Short mmCIF file of C-alpha atoms in Angstrom, two decimals:
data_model
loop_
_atom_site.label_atom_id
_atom_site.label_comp_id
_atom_site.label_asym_id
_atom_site.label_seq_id
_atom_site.Cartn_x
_atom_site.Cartn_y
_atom_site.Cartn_z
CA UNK A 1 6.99 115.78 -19.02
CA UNK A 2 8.31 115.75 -22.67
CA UNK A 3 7.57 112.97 -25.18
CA UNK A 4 11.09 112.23 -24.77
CA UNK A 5 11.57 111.73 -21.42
CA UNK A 6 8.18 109.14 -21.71
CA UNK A 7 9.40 107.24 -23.98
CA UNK A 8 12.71 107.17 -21.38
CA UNK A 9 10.37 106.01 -18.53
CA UNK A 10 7.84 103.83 -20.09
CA UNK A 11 9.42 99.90 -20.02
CA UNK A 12 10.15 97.81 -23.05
CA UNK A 13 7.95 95.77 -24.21
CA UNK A 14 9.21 91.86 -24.61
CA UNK A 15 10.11 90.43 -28.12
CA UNK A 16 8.64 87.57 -29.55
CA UNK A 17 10.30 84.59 -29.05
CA UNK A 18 11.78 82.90 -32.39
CA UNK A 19 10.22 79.87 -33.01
CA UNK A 20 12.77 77.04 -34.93
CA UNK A 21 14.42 77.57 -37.93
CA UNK A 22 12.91 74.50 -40.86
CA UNK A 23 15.02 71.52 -40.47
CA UNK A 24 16.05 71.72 -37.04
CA UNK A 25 13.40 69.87 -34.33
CA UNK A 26 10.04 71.79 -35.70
CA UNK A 27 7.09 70.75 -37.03
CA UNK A 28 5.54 68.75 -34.04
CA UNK A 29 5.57 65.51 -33.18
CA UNK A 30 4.12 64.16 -35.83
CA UNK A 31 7.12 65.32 -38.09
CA UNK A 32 9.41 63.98 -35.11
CA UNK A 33 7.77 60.72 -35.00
CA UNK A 34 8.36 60.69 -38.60
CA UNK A 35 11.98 61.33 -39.23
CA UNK A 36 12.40 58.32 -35.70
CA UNK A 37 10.71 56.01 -38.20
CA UNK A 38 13.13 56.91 -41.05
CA UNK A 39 15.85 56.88 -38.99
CA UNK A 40 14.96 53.43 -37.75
CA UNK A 41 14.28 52.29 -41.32
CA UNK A 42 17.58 53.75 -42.45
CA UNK A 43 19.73 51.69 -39.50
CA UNK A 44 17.95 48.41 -40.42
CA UNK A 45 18.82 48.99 -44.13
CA UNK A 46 22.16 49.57 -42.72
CA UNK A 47 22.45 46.26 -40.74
CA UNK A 48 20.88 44.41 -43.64
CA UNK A 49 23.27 45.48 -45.88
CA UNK A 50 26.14 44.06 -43.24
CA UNK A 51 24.65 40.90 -42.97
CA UNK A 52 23.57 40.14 -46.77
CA UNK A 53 26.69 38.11 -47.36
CA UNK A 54 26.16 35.87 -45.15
CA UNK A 55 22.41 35.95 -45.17
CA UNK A 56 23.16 35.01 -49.34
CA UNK A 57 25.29 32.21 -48.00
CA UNK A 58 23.38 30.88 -45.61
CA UNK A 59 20.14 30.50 -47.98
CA UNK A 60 22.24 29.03 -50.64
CA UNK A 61 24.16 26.59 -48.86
CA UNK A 62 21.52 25.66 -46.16
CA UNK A 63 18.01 25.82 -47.90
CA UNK A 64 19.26 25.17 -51.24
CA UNK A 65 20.81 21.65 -49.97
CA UNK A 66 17.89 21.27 -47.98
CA UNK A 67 15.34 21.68 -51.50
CA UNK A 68 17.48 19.54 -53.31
CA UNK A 69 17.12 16.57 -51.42
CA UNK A 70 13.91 17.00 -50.78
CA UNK A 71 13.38 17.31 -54.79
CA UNK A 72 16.00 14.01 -55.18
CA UNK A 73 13.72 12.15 -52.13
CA UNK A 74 10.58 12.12 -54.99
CA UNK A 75 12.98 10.64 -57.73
CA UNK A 76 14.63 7.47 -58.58
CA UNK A 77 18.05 9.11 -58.95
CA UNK A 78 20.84 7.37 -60.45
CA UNK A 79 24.63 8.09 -60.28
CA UNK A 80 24.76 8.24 -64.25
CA UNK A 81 22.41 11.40 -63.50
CA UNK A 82 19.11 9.47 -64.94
CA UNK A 83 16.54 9.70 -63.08
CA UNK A 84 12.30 9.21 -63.40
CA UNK A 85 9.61 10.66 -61.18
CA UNK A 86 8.33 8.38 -58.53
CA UNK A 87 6.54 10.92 -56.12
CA UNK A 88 6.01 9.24 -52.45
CA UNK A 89 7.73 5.95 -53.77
CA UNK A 90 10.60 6.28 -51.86
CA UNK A 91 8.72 6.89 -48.63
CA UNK A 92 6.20 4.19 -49.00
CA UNK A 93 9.04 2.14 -49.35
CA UNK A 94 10.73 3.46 -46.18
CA UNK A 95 7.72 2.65 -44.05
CA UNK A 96 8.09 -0.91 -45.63
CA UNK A 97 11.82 -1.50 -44.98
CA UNK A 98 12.58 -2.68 -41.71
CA UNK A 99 16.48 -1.82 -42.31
CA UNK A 100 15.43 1.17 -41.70
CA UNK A 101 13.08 0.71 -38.27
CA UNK A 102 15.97 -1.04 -37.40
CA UNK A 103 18.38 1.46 -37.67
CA UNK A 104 15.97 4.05 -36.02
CA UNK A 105 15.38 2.08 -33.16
CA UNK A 106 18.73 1.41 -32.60
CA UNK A 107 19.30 5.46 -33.33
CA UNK A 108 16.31 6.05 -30.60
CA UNK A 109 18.32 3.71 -28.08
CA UNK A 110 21.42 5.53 -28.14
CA UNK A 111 20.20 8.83 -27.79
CA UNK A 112 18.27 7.88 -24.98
CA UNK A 113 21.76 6.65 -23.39
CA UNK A 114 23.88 9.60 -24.94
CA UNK A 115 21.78 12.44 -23.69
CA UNK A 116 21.75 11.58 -20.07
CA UNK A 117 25.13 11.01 -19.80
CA UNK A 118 26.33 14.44 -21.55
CA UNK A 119 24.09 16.48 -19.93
CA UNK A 120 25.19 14.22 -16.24
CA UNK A 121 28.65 14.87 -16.84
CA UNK A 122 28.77 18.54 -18.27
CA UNK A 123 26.38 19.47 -15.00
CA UNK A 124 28.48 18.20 -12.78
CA UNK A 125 31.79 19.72 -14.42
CA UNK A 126 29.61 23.22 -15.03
CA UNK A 127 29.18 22.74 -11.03
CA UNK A 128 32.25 21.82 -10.21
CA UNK A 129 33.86 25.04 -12.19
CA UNK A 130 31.02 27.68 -11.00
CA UNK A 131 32.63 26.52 -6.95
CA UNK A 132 36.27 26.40 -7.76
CA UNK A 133 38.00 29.31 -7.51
CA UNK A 134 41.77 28.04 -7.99
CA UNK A 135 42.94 27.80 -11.57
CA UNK A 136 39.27 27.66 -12.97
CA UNK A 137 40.23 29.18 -16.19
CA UNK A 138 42.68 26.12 -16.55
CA UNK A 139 40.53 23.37 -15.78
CA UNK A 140 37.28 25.32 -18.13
CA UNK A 141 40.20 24.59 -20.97
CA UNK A 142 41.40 21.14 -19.64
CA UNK A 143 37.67 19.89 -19.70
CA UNK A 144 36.84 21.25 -23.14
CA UNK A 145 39.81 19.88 -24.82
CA UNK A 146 37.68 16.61 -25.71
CA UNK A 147 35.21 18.63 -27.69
CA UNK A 148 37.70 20.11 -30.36
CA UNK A 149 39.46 16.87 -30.72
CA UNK A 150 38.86 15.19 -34.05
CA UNK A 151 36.27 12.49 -33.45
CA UNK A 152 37.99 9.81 -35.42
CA UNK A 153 40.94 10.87 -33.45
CA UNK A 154 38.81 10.34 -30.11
CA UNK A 155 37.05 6.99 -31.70
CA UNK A 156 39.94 5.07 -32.60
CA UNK A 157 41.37 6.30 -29.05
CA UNK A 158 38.45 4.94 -27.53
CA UNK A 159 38.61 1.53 -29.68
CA UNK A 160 42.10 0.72 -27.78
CA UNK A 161 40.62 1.30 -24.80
CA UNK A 162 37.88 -0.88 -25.28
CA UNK A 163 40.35 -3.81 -27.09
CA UNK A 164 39.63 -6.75 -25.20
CA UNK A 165 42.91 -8.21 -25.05
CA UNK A 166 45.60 -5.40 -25.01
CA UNK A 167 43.12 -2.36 -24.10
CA UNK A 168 43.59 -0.03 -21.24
CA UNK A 169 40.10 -0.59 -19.14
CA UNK A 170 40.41 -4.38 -19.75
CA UNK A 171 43.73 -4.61 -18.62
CA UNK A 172 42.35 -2.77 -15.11
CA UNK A 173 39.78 -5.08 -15.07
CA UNK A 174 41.85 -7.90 -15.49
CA UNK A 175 43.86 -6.42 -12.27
CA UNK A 176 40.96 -6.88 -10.69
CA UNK A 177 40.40 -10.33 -11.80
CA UNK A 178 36.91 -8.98 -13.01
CA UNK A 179 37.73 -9.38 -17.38
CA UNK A 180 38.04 -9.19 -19.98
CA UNK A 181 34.77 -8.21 -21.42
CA UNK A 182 34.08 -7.19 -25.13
CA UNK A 183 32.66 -3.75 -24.95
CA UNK A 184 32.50 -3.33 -28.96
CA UNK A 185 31.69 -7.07 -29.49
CA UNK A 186 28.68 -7.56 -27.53
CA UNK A 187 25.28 -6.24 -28.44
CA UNK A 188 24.32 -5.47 -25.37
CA UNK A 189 27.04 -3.45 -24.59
CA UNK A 190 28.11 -1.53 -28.09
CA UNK A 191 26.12 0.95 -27.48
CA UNK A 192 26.31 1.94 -24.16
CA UNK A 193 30.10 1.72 -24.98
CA UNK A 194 29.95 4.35 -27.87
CA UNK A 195 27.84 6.19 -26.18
CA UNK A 196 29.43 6.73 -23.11
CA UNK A 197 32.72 7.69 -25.63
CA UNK A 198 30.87 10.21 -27.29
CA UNK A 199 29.33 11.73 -24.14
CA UNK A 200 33.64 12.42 -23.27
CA UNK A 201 33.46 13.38 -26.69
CA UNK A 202 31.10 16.68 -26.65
CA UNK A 203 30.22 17.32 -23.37
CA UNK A 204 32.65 20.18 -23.48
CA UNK A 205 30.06 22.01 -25.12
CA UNK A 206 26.97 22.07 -22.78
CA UNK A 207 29.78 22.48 -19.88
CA UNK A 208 30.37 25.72 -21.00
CA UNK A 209 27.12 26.62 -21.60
CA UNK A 210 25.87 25.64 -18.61
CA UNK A 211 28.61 27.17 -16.30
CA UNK A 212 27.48 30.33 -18.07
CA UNK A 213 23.73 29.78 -16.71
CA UNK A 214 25.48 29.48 -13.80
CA UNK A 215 27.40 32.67 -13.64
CA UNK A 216 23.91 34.43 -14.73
CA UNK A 217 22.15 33.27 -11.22
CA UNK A 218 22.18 35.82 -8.33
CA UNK A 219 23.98 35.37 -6.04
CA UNK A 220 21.72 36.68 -3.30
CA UNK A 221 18.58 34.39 -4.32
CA UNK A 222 21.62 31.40 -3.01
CA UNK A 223 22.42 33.44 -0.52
CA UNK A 224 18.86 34.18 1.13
CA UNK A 225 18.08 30.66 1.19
CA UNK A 226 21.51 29.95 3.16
CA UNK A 227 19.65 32.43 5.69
CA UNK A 228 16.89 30.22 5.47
CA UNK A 229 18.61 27.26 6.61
CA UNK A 230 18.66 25.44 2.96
CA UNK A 231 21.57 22.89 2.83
CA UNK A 232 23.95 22.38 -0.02
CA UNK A 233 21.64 20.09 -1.50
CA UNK A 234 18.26 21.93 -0.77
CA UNK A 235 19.59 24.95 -2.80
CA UNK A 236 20.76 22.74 -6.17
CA UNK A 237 17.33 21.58 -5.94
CA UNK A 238 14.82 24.30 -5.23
CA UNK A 239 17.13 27.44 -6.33
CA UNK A 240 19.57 26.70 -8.80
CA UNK A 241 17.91 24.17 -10.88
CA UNK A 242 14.47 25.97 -11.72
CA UNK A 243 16.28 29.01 -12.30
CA UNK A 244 18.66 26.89 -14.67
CA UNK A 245 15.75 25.03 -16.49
CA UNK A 246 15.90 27.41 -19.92
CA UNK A 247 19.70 26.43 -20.71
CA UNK A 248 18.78 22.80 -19.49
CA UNK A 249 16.26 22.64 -21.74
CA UNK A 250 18.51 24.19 -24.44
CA UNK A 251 20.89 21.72 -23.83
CA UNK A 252 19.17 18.82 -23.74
CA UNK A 253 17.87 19.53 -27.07
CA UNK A 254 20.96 20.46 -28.36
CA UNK A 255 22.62 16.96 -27.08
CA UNK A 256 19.69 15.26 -28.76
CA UNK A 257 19.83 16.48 -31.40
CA UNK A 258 23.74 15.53 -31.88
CA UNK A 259 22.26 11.73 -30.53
CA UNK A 260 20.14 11.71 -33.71
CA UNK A 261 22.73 12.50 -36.01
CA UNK A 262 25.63 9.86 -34.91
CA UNK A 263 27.31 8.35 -37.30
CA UNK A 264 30.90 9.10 -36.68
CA UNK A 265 31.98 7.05 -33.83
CA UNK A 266 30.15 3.61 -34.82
CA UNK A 267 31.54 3.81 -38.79
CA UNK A 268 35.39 4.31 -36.87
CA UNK A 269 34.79 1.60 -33.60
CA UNK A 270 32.25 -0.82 -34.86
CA UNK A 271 31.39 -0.31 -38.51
CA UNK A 272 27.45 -1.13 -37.22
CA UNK A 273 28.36 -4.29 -35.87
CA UNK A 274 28.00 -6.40 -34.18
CA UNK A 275 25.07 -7.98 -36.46
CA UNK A 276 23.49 -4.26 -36.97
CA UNK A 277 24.01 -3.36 -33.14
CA UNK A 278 25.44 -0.54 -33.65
CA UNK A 279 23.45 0.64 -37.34
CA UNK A 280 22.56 3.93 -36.96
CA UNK A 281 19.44 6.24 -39.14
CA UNK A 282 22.31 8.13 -40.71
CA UNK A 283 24.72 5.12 -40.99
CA UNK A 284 21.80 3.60 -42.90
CA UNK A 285 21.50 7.09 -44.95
CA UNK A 286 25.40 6.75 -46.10
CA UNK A 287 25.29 2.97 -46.83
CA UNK A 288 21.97 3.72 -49.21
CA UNK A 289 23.78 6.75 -50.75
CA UNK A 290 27.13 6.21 -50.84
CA UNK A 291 27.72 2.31 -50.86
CA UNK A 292 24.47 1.37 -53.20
CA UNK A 293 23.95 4.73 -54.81
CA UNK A 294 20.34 4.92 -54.56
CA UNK A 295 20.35 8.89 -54.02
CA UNK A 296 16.61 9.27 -54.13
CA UNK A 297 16.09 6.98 -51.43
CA UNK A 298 18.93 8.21 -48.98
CA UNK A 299 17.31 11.74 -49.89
CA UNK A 300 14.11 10.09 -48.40
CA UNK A 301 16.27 9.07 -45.03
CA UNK A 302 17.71 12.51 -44.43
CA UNK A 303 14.48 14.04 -44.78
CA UNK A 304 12.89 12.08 -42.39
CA UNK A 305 16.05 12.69 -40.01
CA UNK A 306 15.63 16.52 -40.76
CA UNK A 307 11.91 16.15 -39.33
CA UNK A 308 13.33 14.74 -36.29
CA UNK A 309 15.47 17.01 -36.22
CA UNK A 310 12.78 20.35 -36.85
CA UNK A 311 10.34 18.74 -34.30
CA UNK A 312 13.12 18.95 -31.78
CA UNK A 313 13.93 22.35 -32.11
CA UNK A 314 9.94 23.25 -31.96
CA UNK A 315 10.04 21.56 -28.56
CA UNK A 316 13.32 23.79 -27.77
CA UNK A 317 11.13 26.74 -28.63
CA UNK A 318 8.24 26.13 -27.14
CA UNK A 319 10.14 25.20 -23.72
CA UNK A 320 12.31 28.18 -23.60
CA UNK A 321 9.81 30.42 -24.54
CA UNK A 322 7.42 29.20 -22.07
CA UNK A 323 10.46 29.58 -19.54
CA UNK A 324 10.84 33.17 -20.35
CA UNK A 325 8.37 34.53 -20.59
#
C-alpha cells in the first residue's frame, strides 16, 4: 500500500477544543464570582443614585428638625433669638411641673380609649369587606372617605353633633326621652367623646390595611378547618386571627402612636376644656411654644413625646419581627 493511500485510510485525529476567548465567561469562578460582586456593587450605586434626592430630603427635613429641637430643649430660647445655655434645666423642670403630668395622663387616657375603638371598628369593616362580594370596591371607598377628610372639617362636624341643645345625637336622645347630655361639657365624658370622633376619623387607614392581611390568608388553611367542623366563630379565633397578629400588631402601634400625638380634634371641639379635661402632651407643647414662647421648654415636651413615640416603634419591631420570623 502507498504512503498515499495510508494517509487515505488512517482516521483523523480530533482537534483541540478552543477554550474562551478573554472577556467572555473565562477565568474560573473566582473571576466570575468577581465581576457578580461588581455587578451587584454597580446596581446598588445605581439605586442609590435614584434615591439620593429624597434620601437628601429626608435627612434634612426629618433629622435636622429632629437635632434642632433637641439642641433648643438644652437652651432658654427666646423669640427675640437670645438665648443662654441651661443644659437639663428644662427637663428637671418638666419632671417638676405637674401641667405637664397632667396633660400626659390625660394623653395616656385617651389613647387607651382611641386605640381600641379604631382598631374595633376598622376589624370589623376589614371583615365585613374581605366577605362581601357585591360592590366591595364601593363600600372599601365609602368607608375610607372619613380618613382623607380634613380633621377640622370632621371636628367641627362632630361638635354639632355633640351640641347639647340643637345637635343631631341629642336631639335622638331627646326622642327617646333619654337627654340631653353634654358630651363636650362633662369631664367624664370629653374624652370618650373625642375619642370615639377621631376613631370615625382614621380608622380608614388600618381598614385597609387590615383587609389586605386579609386577602394575604389562604384560603385553604379556612377551608380545612371548615372540614374540621370549626364554626364561623372557631375559625376568626384559632385561624384568622394568629395568622393576622403581624398587621395587628402593626396597627395597633400605628393607632397609638396617632393617640399620642392628638391635638387636632380637642384645640377645634373643646379647646382642653372642660377645666384641662381634654389638655393633651402636645396641646401642652403648642400652648408652651406658641402661646408663651418658651421654645426651649416646648423643645423639652416634643422630645419627650418623640421618646414615646421611638419606644413604640421598638415594640412594633420587636413584635413583628418575632412574628416573622
Amino acid at each position: 500500500m502507498s504512503k498515499l493511500a495510508a494517509d487515505e485510510v488512517a482516521p483523523e485525529e480530533p482537534l483541540p477544543e478552543a477554550g474562551p476567548e478573554p472577556g467572555e465567561g473565562g477565568g474560573g469562578p473566582g473571576v466570575s464570582a468577581g465581576r457578580s460582586r461588581i455587578l451587584r456593587r454597580r446596581e446598588a450605586l445605581v439605586g442609590l443614585a435614584f434615591v439620593a434626592p429624597m434620601l437628601a430630603l429626608f435627612i434634612v427635613f426629618r433629622f435636622g428638625p429632629t437635632l434642632g429641637a433637641a439642641f433648643l430643649s438644652l437652651t432658654d430660647y427666646r423669640l427675640s433669638g437670645e438665648w443662654t445655655f441651661t443644659g437639663a434645666g428644662n427637663y428637671t423642670r418638666l419632671l417638676q411641673d405637674d401641667l405637664f403630668w397632667e396633660s400626659l395622663g390625660v394623653t395616656a387616657v385617651y389613647t387607651a380609649l382611641y386605640v381600641p375603638m379604631t382598631v374595633a371598628l376598622a376589624l370589623g369593616t376589614a371583615v365585613l369587606l374581605h366577605r362581601t362580594l357585591w360592590l366591595r370596591g364601593f363600600f372599601r371607598g365609602l368607608f375610607f372617605l372619613p380618613y382623607v377628610t380634613s380633621i377640622v372639617l370632621a371636628a367641627v362636624i362632630w361638635k354639632w353633633i355633640y351640641e347639647v341643645e340643637d345637635g343631631l345625637l341629642n336631639a335622638t336622645l331627646g326622642a327617646l326621652s333619654l337627654g340631653p347630655v353634654d358630651f363636650l361639657g362633662s369631664e367624664s365624658l370629653v374624652l370618650p367623646s373625642i375619642a370615639a370622633a377621631s376613631a370615625w376619623k382614621g380608622f380608614g387607614y388600618s381598614m385597609l390595611i387590615l383587609l389586605a392581611g386579609l386577602q394575604s390568608i389562604p384560603r385553604e388553611v379556612t377551608e380545612a378547618a371548615t372540614i374540621d367542623g370549626a364554626n364561623g366563630w372557631q375559625r376568626f379565633r384559632w385561624v384568622t386571627l394568629p395568622l393576622l397578629r403581624p398587621v395587628l400588631f402593626f396597627v395597633l402601634v400605628i393607632e397609638a402612636i396617632t393617640g399620642f400625638q392628638v391635638f387636632d380634634a380637642m384645640y377645634v371641639m373643646t379647646a382642653g376644656g372642660p377645666v384641662r379635661a381634654s389638655y393633651s402632651l402636645v396641646y401642652f407643647l403648642y400652648d408652651s411654644g406658641f402661646k408663651f414662647f418658651d421654645f426651649g421648654y416646648a423643645s423639652a415636651v416634643g422630645l419627650v413625646l418623640f421618646l414615646v413615640v421611638l419606644v413604640f416603634s421598638l415594640i412594633q419591631r420587636r413584635l413583628i419581627g418575632r412574628d416573622t420570623d
